[in-house]
C-alpha positions as CSV (number, residue, x, y, z in Angstrom):
1,X,-13.2,21.6,-10.4
2,X,-10.2,19.7,-9.0
3,X,-8.1,21.3,-6.3
4,X,-4.9,19.5,-5.2
5,X,-2.7,20.6,-2.3
6,X,0.8,19.1,-2.6
7,X,4.4,19.6,-1.5
8,X,7.4,17.3,-1.3
9,X,8.3,18.7,2.1
10,X,6.6,17.8,5.3
11,X,5.2,20.3,7.7
12,X,4.2,22.9,5.1
13,X,0.5,23.0,6.1
14,X,-0.9,20.8,3.3
15,X,-3.4,19.1,5.6
16,X,-4.4,22.3,7.4
17,X,-5.1,24.0,4.0
18,X,-7.0,21.0,2.7
19,X,-9.1,20.7,5.8
20,X,-9.9,24.4,5.8
21,X,-11.0,24.3,2.1
22,X,-13.2,21.2,2.8
23,X,-14.8,22.9,5.8
24,X,-15.9,26.1,3.8
25,X,-16.5,24.5,0.4
26,X,-20.1,25.4,-0.4
27,X,-20.8,22.4,-2.7
28,X,-20.4,18.6,-2.3
29,X,-16.7,17.6,-2.4
30,X,-14.4,14.7,-2.1
31,X,-11.6,15.1,0.4
32,X,-8.8,12.6,-0.1
33,X,-5.7,12.2,2.3
34,X,-3.1,10.6,0.1
35,X,-0.4,10.5,2.9
36,X,-0.6,6.8,3.7
37,X,2.3,6.9,6.1
38,X,0.8,9.6,8.4
39,X,-2.7,10.5,7.3
40,X,-4.0,13.3,9.5
41,X,-6.9,14.9,7.5
42,X,-9.4,12.7,9.6
43,X,-8.2,14.7,12.7
44,X,-9.6,17.9,11.3
45,X,-12.7,16.6,9.4
46,X,-13.7,13.9,11.9
47,X,-15.4,11.7,9.2
48,X,-17.9,9.0,10.0
49,X,-16.1,6.0,8.4
50,X,-18.6,3.9,6.6
51,X,-16.2,1.3,5.1
52,X,-12.7,-0.1,5.3
53,X,-11.1,-2.4,2.8
54,X,-7.7,-4.2,3.2
55,X,-5.2,-3.6,0.4
56,X,-2.8,-6.4,-0.6
57,X,0.4,-6.8,-2.6
58,X,1.1,-9.8,-4.7
59,X,4.1,-11.7,-3.4
60,X,5.7,-15.1,-4.3
61,X,4.9,-18.3,-2.5
62,X,7.5,-21.0,-2.8
63,X,6.9,-24.6,-3.7
64,X,10.3,-26.1,-3.0
65,X,9.4,-29.5,-4.5
66,X,9.3,-27.9,-8.0
67,X,12.4,-25.8,-7.7
68,X,15.5,-27.0,-9.7
69,X,17.8,-24.3,-8.1
70,X,18.3,-22.5,-11.4
71,X,18.4,-19.3,-9.4
72,X,16.8,-17.1,-12.2
73,X,14.3,-15.8,-9.6
74,X,17.0,-14.8,-7.0
75,X,19.2,-13.2,-9.7
76,X,16.3,-11.1,-10.9
77,X,15.1,-9.8,-7.5
78,X,17.0,-6.7,-6.6
79,X,15.3,-6.6,-3.2
80,X,16.5,-10.1,-2.2
81,X,12.9,-11.2,-1.5
82,X,13.6,-14.6,-3.2
83,X,16.7,-16.7,-2.5
84,X,18.1,-20.1,-3.1
85,X,20.2,-21.2,-0.2
86,X,21.9,-24.5,-0.9
87,X,19.1,-26.5,-2.3
88,X,16.3,-24.6,-0.7
89,X,14.0,-22.0,-2.2
90,X,13.1,-19.3,0.3
91,X,10.9,-16.3,0.0
92,X,10.8,-13.1,2.2
93,X,7.4,-11.5,1.6
94,X,8.1,-8.4,3.7
95,X,11.0,-7.6,1.4
96,X,9.0,-8.0,-1.9
97,X,8.0,-5.0,-3.9
98,X,5.4,-6.9,-5.9
99,X,6.9,-6.6,-9.4
100,X,6.1,-10.2,-10.3
101,X,9.3,-10.7,-12.1
102,X,10.2,-13.8,-10.1
103,X,7.0,-15.5,-11.0
104,X,7.5,-14.7,-14.7
105,X,11.1,-16.0,-15.0
106,X,10.7,-19.3,-13.0
107,X,10.7,-22.1,-15.6
108,X,9.4,-24.7,-13.2
109,X,6.5,-22.8,-11.7
110,X,8.1,-23.2,-8.3
111,X,6.7,-19.7,-7.3
112,X,3.0,-18.9,-7.3
113,X,1.3,-15.7,-6.4
114,X,0.3,-15.1,-2.8
115,X,-0.4,-11.9,-1.0
116,X,0.5,-9.7,2.0
117,X,-1.5,-7.0,3.5
118,X,-0.2,-3.4,2.9
119,X,-2.8,-1.5,4.9
120,X,-6.3,-0.3,4.5
121,X,-8.3,2.2,2.4
122,X,-11.3,3.7,4.2
123,X,-14.1,6.0,3.2
124,X,-16.9,7.8,4.8
125,X,-18.7,11.2,5.1
126,X,-17.3,14.4,6.6
127,X,-19.7,17.3,6.6
128,X,-20.5,18.0,3.0
129,X,-17.5,15.9,1.7
130,X,-17.0,12.3,0.8
131,X,-13.8,11.3,2.7
132,X,-11.2,8.8,1.5
133,X,-7.9,7.9,3.1
134,X,-5.3,5.1,3.1
135,X,-3.1,3.8,5.9
136,X,-0.1,1.5,5.7
137,X,0.1,-1.3,8.2
138,X,2.5,-0.8,11.1
139,X,6.0,-1.8,10.1
140,X,5.3,-1.5,6.3
141,X,8.4,-0.1,4.7
142,X,6.8,1.0,1.4
């Protein structure tokens, strides 16, 4: 059986209901907190965290020596994460949404895949439930 507690509005009691169900569930369960901006299920279930894994997003890394200033990358990027200023190719990794379009349209290969850390996913054990949660890094906009 899969039970999901969801609402588009904050403060409706989703975490409280989820924690209550996990606490009284009489069979093994998986409790997952999908609120990566403000995960709070761990406050109720107090899991023993057994592992943490960083999560990354692919972002472009510039090789200015290969850039011919065609501007295809900067014209494509609606988030302005790639720019050609004068004769200089510049990337802004914190503005990148990871679509990979700039890497695909660059005819000279002046952009290569790099990565930036988004946050962590962690897992562990809370009573009779496997516990999973994610958390964005401080300052992450997405």
